[in-house]
Short mmCIF file of C-alpha atoms and ligand atoms in Angstrom, two decimals:
data_model
loop_
_atom_site.label_atom_id
_atom_site.label_comp_id
_atom_site.label_asym_id
_atom_site.label_seq_id
_atom_site.Cartn_x
_atom_site.Cartn_y
_atom_site.Cartn_z
CA MET A 1 0.00 0.00 0.00
CA LYS A 2 1.17 3.50 -0.79
CA VAL A 3 1.14 5.46 2.45
CA SER A 4 -0.18 8.64 0.78
CA GLU A 5 -3.54 6.80 0.67
CA VAL A 6 -3.74 6.85 4.48
CA TYR A 7 -4.15 10.61 4.68
CA LYS A 8 -6.97 10.61 2.12
CA LYS A 9 -9.16 8.68 4.55
CA LYS A 10 -8.07 9.62 8.05
CA ARG A 11 -5.42 11.13 10.26
CA GLY A 12 -2.24 9.10 10.11
CA LEU A 13 -0.20 7.72 12.98
CA SER A 14 3.31 6.67 12.07
CA PHE A 15 6.50 5.68 13.88
CA GLU A 16 10.16 6.03 13.00
CA ILE A 17 12.69 3.41 14.01
CA PHE A 18 16.35 2.83 13.16
CA PRO A 19 18.03 -0.45 12.21
CA PRO A 20 20.19 -1.83 15.00
CA LYS A 21 23.93 -1.68 14.40
CA LYS A 22 24.58 -5.41 14.79
CA ASP A 23 22.93 -8.42 13.13
CA THR A 24 22.27 -9.96 16.53
CA GLU A 25 20.33 -6.85 17.56
CA LEU A 26 18.26 -7.06 14.38
CA ARG A 27 17.00 -10.39 15.65
CA ASN A 28 16.19 -8.79 19.01
CA ILE A 29 14.15 -6.02 17.50
CA ASP A 30 11.12 -8.30 17.46
CA ALA A 31 10.26 -7.34 21.03
CA THR A 32 10.04 -3.68 19.98
CA LEU A 33 8.07 -4.47 16.83
CA GLU A 34 5.56 -6.57 18.78
CA VAL A 35 4.70 -3.58 20.95
CA LEU A 36 4.64 -1.15 18.02
CA THR A 37 2.33 -3.47 16.04
CA ASP A 38 -0.14 -3.56 18.95
CA LEU A 39 -0.39 0.22 18.71
CA HIS A 40 -1.68 -0.06 15.11
CA PRO A 41 0.40 2.56 13.31
CA ASP A 42 -0.44 3.28 9.66
CA PHE A 43 3.22 2.88 8.78
CA ILE A 44 6.67 2.56 10.29
CA SER A 45 9.58 4.36 8.66
CA VAL A 46 13.10 2.95 8.86
CA THR A 47 16.11 5.26 8.82
CA PHE A 48 19.07 4.86 6.50
CA GLY A 49 22.68 5.04 7.69
CA ALA A 50 24.21 8.46 7.19
CA GLY A 51 26.89 8.55 4.49
CA GLY A 52 25.96 5.12 3.20
CA SER A 53 27.21 3.43 6.37
CA SER A 54 27.13 -0.32 6.72
CA ASN A 55 23.67 -0.49 8.24
CA CYS A 56 22.00 0.56 4.93
CA ASN A 57 21.23 -3.02 4.00
CA ARG A 58 19.70 -3.46 7.39
CA THR A 59 17.18 -0.76 6.45
CA ILE A 60 15.75 -3.06 3.79
CA GLU A 61 16.04 -6.11 6.07
CA LEU A 62 14.09 -4.35 8.78
CA ALA A 63 11.52 -2.93 6.35
CA LYS A 64 10.87 -6.46 5.05
CA LYS A 65 10.43 -7.72 8.59
CA ILE A 66 7.93 -4.95 9.35
CA LYS A 67 5.94 -5.70 6.21
CA TYR A 68 5.97 -9.46 6.10
CA ASP A 69 6.33 -10.54 9.74
CA TYR A 70 4.16 -7.83 11.27
CA GLY A 71 1.80 -6.80 8.45
CA ILE A 72 2.58 -3.08 8.75
CA GLU A 73 3.49 -0.88 5.81
CA PRO A 74 7.13 0.24 5.97
CA VAL A 75 8.63 3.42 4.55
CA VAL A 76 12.28 3.05 3.56
CA HIS A 77 14.50 6.12 4.06
CA LEU A 78 17.05 6.56 1.27
CA THR A 79 19.78 9.21 1.08
CA CYS A 80 21.43 10.10 -2.24
CA LEU A 81 24.46 12.31 -1.60
CA HIS A 82 26.92 9.41 -1.64
CA TYR A 83 25.46 7.43 -4.53
CA ASP A 84 25.48 7.49 -8.31
CA MET A 85 22.68 6.47 -10.67
CA ASP A 86 23.69 2.81 -10.86
CA GLU A 87 23.71 2.48 -7.10
CA ILE A 88 20.29 4.12 -6.81
CA ASP A 89 18.98 1.84 -9.59
CA CYS A 90 20.24 -1.20 -7.67
CA PHE A 91 18.57 -0.01 -4.52
CA ALA A 92 15.30 0.63 -6.38
CA GLU A 93 15.41 -2.84 -7.94
CA GLU A 94 15.89 -4.39 -4.53
CA LEU A 95 12.91 -2.47 -3.15
CA LYS A 96 10.73 -3.56 -6.06
CA LYS A 97 11.84 -7.17 -5.71
CA GLU A 98 10.88 -7.10 -2.05
CA GLY A 99 7.53 -5.39 -2.69
CA LEU A 100 8.49 -2.23 -0.78
CA GLU A 101 6.53 0.70 -2.21
CA ASN A 102 7.29 3.74 -0.05
CA VAL A 103 10.50 5.78 -0.04
CA LEU A 104 11.41 8.76 2.11
CA ALA A 105 13.75 10.43 -0.38
CA LEU A 106 16.54 12.35 1.34
CA ARG A 107 19.72 14.09 0.40
CA GLY A 108 21.54 13.07 3.58
CA ASP A 109 24.48 14.90 5.12
CA PRO A 110 28.16 14.87 4.15
CA SER A 111 30.03 12.17 6.00
CA PRO A 112 33.74 11.79 6.78
CA ALA A 113 33.33 8.06 6.06
CA ALA A 114 32.45 8.49 2.36
CA ALA A 115 33.04 11.04 -0.38
CA ALA A 116 29.93 12.78 -1.67
CA LYS A 117 29.22 12.17 -5.35
CA ASP A 118 28.01 14.92 -7.57
CA THR A 119 25.11 13.03 -9.12
CA PHE A 120 22.25 13.94 -6.81
CA ARG A 121 22.57 17.30 -5.11
CA HIS A 122 19.11 17.43 -3.58
CA SER A 123 16.33 15.11 -2.57
CA SER A 124 14.27 16.60 -5.43
CA ASP A 125 16.90 15.25 -7.89
CA LEU A 126 16.54 11.81 -6.34
CA ILE A 127 12.75 11.88 -6.61
CA SER A 128 12.80 13.12 -10.23
CA TYR A 129 15.31 10.44 -11.20
CA MET A 130 13.63 7.53 -9.42
CA LYS A 131 10.19 8.54 -10.62
CA GLN A 132 11.18 8.07 -14.26
CA LYS A 133 11.62 4.33 -13.79
CA ASN A 134 9.63 3.38 -10.70
CA ASP A 135 6.18 3.64 -9.23
CA PHE A 136 7.03 4.33 -5.58
CA CYS A 137 5.19 6.64 -3.25
CA PHE A 138 7.73 9.32 -2.36
CA LEU A 139 7.84 11.15 0.93
CA GLY A 140 10.14 14.09 1.71
CA ALA A 141 11.61 15.75 4.78
CA CYS A 142 10.72 19.27 5.88
CA TYR A 143 12.03 21.66 8.52
CA PRO A 144 9.64 23.88 10.50
CA GLU A 145 12.64 25.79 11.89
CA CYS A 146 14.34 26.01 8.48
CA HIS A 147 17.01 23.65 7.16
CA PRO A 148 20.37 24.86 8.57
CA GLU A 149 21.80 25.39 5.06
CA SER A 150 18.98 27.69 3.95
CA ASP A 151 19.26 31.47 4.26
CA SER A 152 15.63 31.87 5.28
CA ILE A 153 12.48 29.90 5.79
CA ILE A 154 11.10 31.43 2.59
CA SER A 155 13.97 30.11 0.45
CA ASP A 156 13.71 26.76 2.25
CA ILE A 157 10.00 26.55 1.43
CA LYS A 158 10.72 27.46 -2.19
CA SER A 159 13.07 24.45 -2.30
CA LEU A 160 10.44 22.37 -0.56
CA ARG A 161 8.03 23.27 -3.34
CA LYS A 162 10.57 21.84 -5.83
CA LYS A 163 10.53 18.59 -3.84
CA VAL A 164 6.75 18.48 -4.04
CA ASP A 165 6.75 19.37 -7.75
CA ALA A 166 9.25 16.55 -8.32
CA GLY A 167 6.71 14.12 -6.87
CA ALA A 168 6.79 14.00 -3.06
CA GLU A 169 3.31 13.09 -1.82
CA VAL A 170 3.77 13.45 1.94
CA LEU A 171 6.19 15.57 4.01
CA LEU A 172 7.49 14.41 7.39
CA SER A 173 8.90 17.13 9.59
CA GLN A 174 12.02 17.48 11.64
CA LEU A 175 11.21 17.34 15.34
CA PHE A 176 10.33 20.55 17.16
CA PHE A 177 9.17 21.54 20.62
CA ASP A 178 7.24 24.70 19.90
CA ASN A 179 3.96 24.07 18.09
CA ASP A 180 3.56 27.72 17.12
CA ILE A 181 6.65 27.36 14.92
CA PHE A 182 5.05 24.38 13.19
CA TYR A 183 1.75 26.21 12.65
CA ARG A 184 3.54 29.19 11.07
CA PHE A 185 5.52 26.86 8.84
CA HIS A 186 2.36 24.96 7.85
CA GLU A 187 0.71 28.22 6.87
CA GLU A 188 3.74 29.28 4.81
CA CYS A 189 3.63 25.92 3.03
CA GLU A 190 -0.02 26.46 2.15
CA LEU A 191 0.75 29.95 0.86
CA ALA A 192 3.48 28.41 -1.32
CA GLY A 193 0.89 26.07 -2.84
CA ILE A 194 2.10 22.97 -1.01
CA ASP A 195 -1.12 21.04 -0.65
CA ILE A 196 0.11 17.58 0.36
CA PRO A 197 0.01 16.36 3.99
CA VAL A 198 2.70 18.06 6.11
CA ILE A 199 3.07 15.75 9.09
CA PRO A 200 4.71 16.93 12.32
CA GLY A 201 7.53 14.80 13.70
CA VAL A 202 7.53 14.66 17.49
CA MET A 203 9.84 13.13 20.01
CA PRO A 204 9.70 13.14 23.80
CA VAL A 205 12.86 14.20 25.57
CA ILE A 206 13.36 11.56 28.21
CA LYS A 207 17.12 11.55 28.78
CA ALA A 208 19.39 14.44 29.66
CA LYS A 209 22.09 13.31 27.22
CA GLN A 210 19.59 13.61 24.34
CA ILE A 211 19.29 17.34 24.86
CA SER A 212 22.62 18.71 23.62
CA ARG A 213 22.62 16.25 20.71
CA MET A 214 19.21 17.50 19.71
CA VAL A 215 20.21 21.12 19.70
CA GLN A 216 23.28 20.23 17.63
CA LEU A 217 21.54 17.99 15.12
CA CYS A 218 18.09 19.43 14.76
CA HIS A 219 18.57 23.09 15.70
CA ALA A 220 15.29 22.82 17.56
CA SER A 221 14.45 25.77 19.76
CA PHE A 222 13.24 25.17 23.27
CA PRO A 223 10.22 27.16 24.48
CA LYS A 224 10.36 28.53 28.02
CA ARG A 225 7.88 25.96 29.34
CA PHE A 226 10.09 23.18 28.00
CA LYS A 227 13.35 24.73 29.26
CA LYS A 228 11.92 24.83 32.77
CA ILE A 229 11.32 21.08 32.66
CA ILE A 230 14.86 20.39 31.53
CA GLU A 231 16.42 22.69 34.10
CA ARG A 232 14.38 21.17 36.89
CA TYR A 233 14.76 17.48 36.02
CA GLU A 234 17.92 17.00 33.97
CA ASN A 235 19.54 15.15 36.87
CA ASN A 236 16.50 13.10 37.80
CA GLU A 237 16.01 10.38 35.21
CA GLU A 238 12.56 9.19 36.31
CA ALA A 239 11.16 12.69 36.68
CA LEU A 240 12.56 13.75 33.30
CA PHE A 241 10.92 10.69 31.71
CA ASP A 242 7.52 11.62 33.18
CA ALA A 243 7.79 15.30 32.40
CA GLY A 244 9.23 14.74 28.91
CA MET A 245 6.41 12.34 28.04
CA SER A 246 3.75 14.70 29.38
CA TYR A 247 5.20 17.62 27.44
CA CYS A 248 5.22 15.57 24.24
CA LEU A 249 1.65 14.38 24.83
CA SER A 250 0.44 17.95 25.35
CA GLN A 251 2.21 18.92 22.10
CA ILE A 252 0.49 16.08 20.22
CA ILE A 253 -2.95 16.86 21.63
CA ASP A 254 -2.57 20.50 20.64
CA LEU A 255 -1.58 19.41 17.10
CA LEU A 256 -4.53 17.06 16.86
CA VAL A 257 -7.09 19.62 17.98
CA SER A 258 -5.60 21.98 15.40
CA ASP A 259 -6.64 19.60 12.60
CA ILE A 260 -3.16 18.50 11.65
CA ARG A 261 -3.35 15.47 9.36
CA GLY A 262 -1.24 13.06 11.34
CA ILE A 263 1.56 12.47 13.82
CA HIS A 264 4.96 10.95 13.11
CA LEU A 265 6.55 9.75 16.32
CA TYR A 266 10.30 9.37 16.62
CA THR A 267 10.25 6.27 18.84
CA MET A 268 14.02 5.94 19.36
CA ASN A 269 13.31 2.18 19.21
CA ASN A 270 11.84 2.52 22.68
CA PRO A 271 8.53 0.66 22.87
CA ALA A 272 7.72 2.15 26.30
CA VAL A 273 7.77 5.62 24.75
CA ALA A 274 5.47 4.67 21.88
CA ARG A 275 3.10 2.81 24.18
CA ARG A 276 2.78 5.65 26.66
CA ILE A 277 2.17 8.23 23.92
CA CYS A 278 -0.41 6.06 22.17
CA GLU A 279 -2.25 5.31 25.40
CA GLY A 280 -2.52 9.05 25.95
CA ILE A 281 -4.20 9.70 22.59
CA ARG A 282 -6.12 6.46 22.05
CA ASN A 283 -9.49 8.20 21.92
CA ILE A 284 -8.27 11.31 20.19
CA ILE A 285 -6.37 10.34 17.05
P1 FAD B 301 17.25 18.56 0.53
O1 FAD B 301 15.78 18.45 0.30
O2 FAD B 301 18.13 18.34 -0.63
O3 FAD B 301 17.53 19.98 1.19
C1 FAD B 301 18.83 20.31 1.65
C2 FAD B 301 19.06 21.83 1.47
O4 FAD B 301 19.03 22.17 0.09
C3 FAD B 301 17.98 22.70 2.12
O5 FAD B 301 18.60 23.87 2.57
C4 FAD B 301 17.02 23.01 0.97
O6 FAD B 301 16.33 24.23 1.16
C5 FAD B 301 17.96 23.07 -0.23
N1 FAD B 301 17.31 22.54 -1.45
C6 FAD B 301 16.49 21.46 -1.54
N2 FAD B 301 16.13 21.23 -2.81
C7 FAD B 301 16.74 22.20 -3.56
C8 FAD B 301 16.77 22.48 -4.95
N3 FAD B 301 16.11 21.72 -5.83
N4 FAD B 301 17.52 23.55 -5.36
C9 FAD B 301 18.21 24.31 -4.49
N5 FAD B 301 18.21 24.08 -3.14
C10 FAD B 301 17.49 23.04 -2.69
N6 FAD B 301 19.44 11.53 7.32
C11 FAD B 301 20.01 10.31 7.12
O7 FAD B 301 21.21 10.21 6.85
N7 FAD B 301 19.26 9.15 7.22
C12 FAD B 301 17.93 9.17 7.50
O8 FAD B 301 17.29 8.13 7.58
C13 FAD B 301 17.29 10.45 7.72
N8 FAD B 301 15.97 10.53 7.98
C14 FAD B 301 15.38 11.77 8.12
C15 FAD B 301 13.99 11.83 8.35
C16 FAD B 301 13.36 13.08 8.51
C17 FAD B 301 11.85 13.13 8.74
C18 FAD B 301 14.14 14.27 8.46
C19 FAD B 301 13.47 15.61 8.68
C20 FAD B 301 15.50 14.21 8.23
C21 FAD B 301 16.14 12.97 8.05
N9 FAD B 301 17.52 12.86 7.80
C22 FAD B 301 18.10 11.62 7.61
C23 FAD B 301 18.37 14.07 7.79
C24 FAD B 301 18.56 14.67 6.37
O9 FAD B 301 19.28 13.78 5.55
C25 FAD B 301 19.31 16.00 6.53
O10 FAD B 301 18.52 16.92 7.22
C26 FAD B 301 19.90 16.63 5.27
O11 FAD B 301 20.71 17.74 5.66
C27 FAD B 301 18.87 17.20 4.30
O12 FAD B 301 18.15 16.23 3.67
P2 FAD B 301 16.92 16.67 2.71
O13 FAD B 301 16.43 15.45 2.07
O14 FAD B 301 15.94 17.50 3.45
O15 FAD B 301 17.72 17.58 1.66
#
């Protein structure tokens, strides 16, 4: 099933997971998938190793497991910065052979482990190229607080429009902690004629060591209400878990009452997180 169909009928609930680093851990991921399956997501997306790292094949392995062992539609992330056309063709053939229909098309980030190739400069190039030969449903990434390489949110949204014109049918957002930023971004997208589902990506902060990494990687700003939680509980693991989950739940409920078309939850492969969030919105989504 192409996941763009989900949003035509209802609000979507989706999860993101990452492939474990070791083969042995891939076998152990069943415990996580059992819990996630019970929560009835519309799809589960599987990340792709940055810079074409060795866990890329595990993305397909895990996507197959999700589809065939658990009966849930997977979305395969695919980055293009480090690949040429032949490599992308190979990857596409593999997806088709395995019956995997949904691709989150990404540029990826430069990596010290591999030289970037000059073939695909943007995710829109990847979508345009793959679309010529394949019938996948393409999703794209978007950034409510602006992609760090863009001069302004307006130029970023202009580029986003190119991604949509190339064929992206759903946009999944970078995580954020301030819903007002997402609402402004959503409005700007509409003004730019982007009329496909723009789905907020949310993630509870439940560990102190996550925080600096998040600022570094995602450039997410922290609203005052959220900062107070961190300051108060960063050295109290259990309290931070409770407060981080409650903050995330209040964010999700606010998004849902504002008629947003779905929620994409960054699960961090932590079934307890997904379960607690889903229990909190069971009668709302
Ligand atoms: P692009 O869409 O190419 O955008 C990158 C920059 O170029 C932006 O500034 C944009 O405004 C500009 N731009 C875009 N198109 C054009 C154009 N046609 N002309 C001129 N400028 C343009 N990384 C991984 O390595 N693996 C993953 O699994 C992964 N999953 C992700 C999932 C989500 C939901 C998100 C939000 C990000 C994910 N990332 C992942 C991170 C992502 O690879 C990086 O954020 C990367 O820097 C940008 O990828 P992109 O596809 O958004 O790039």
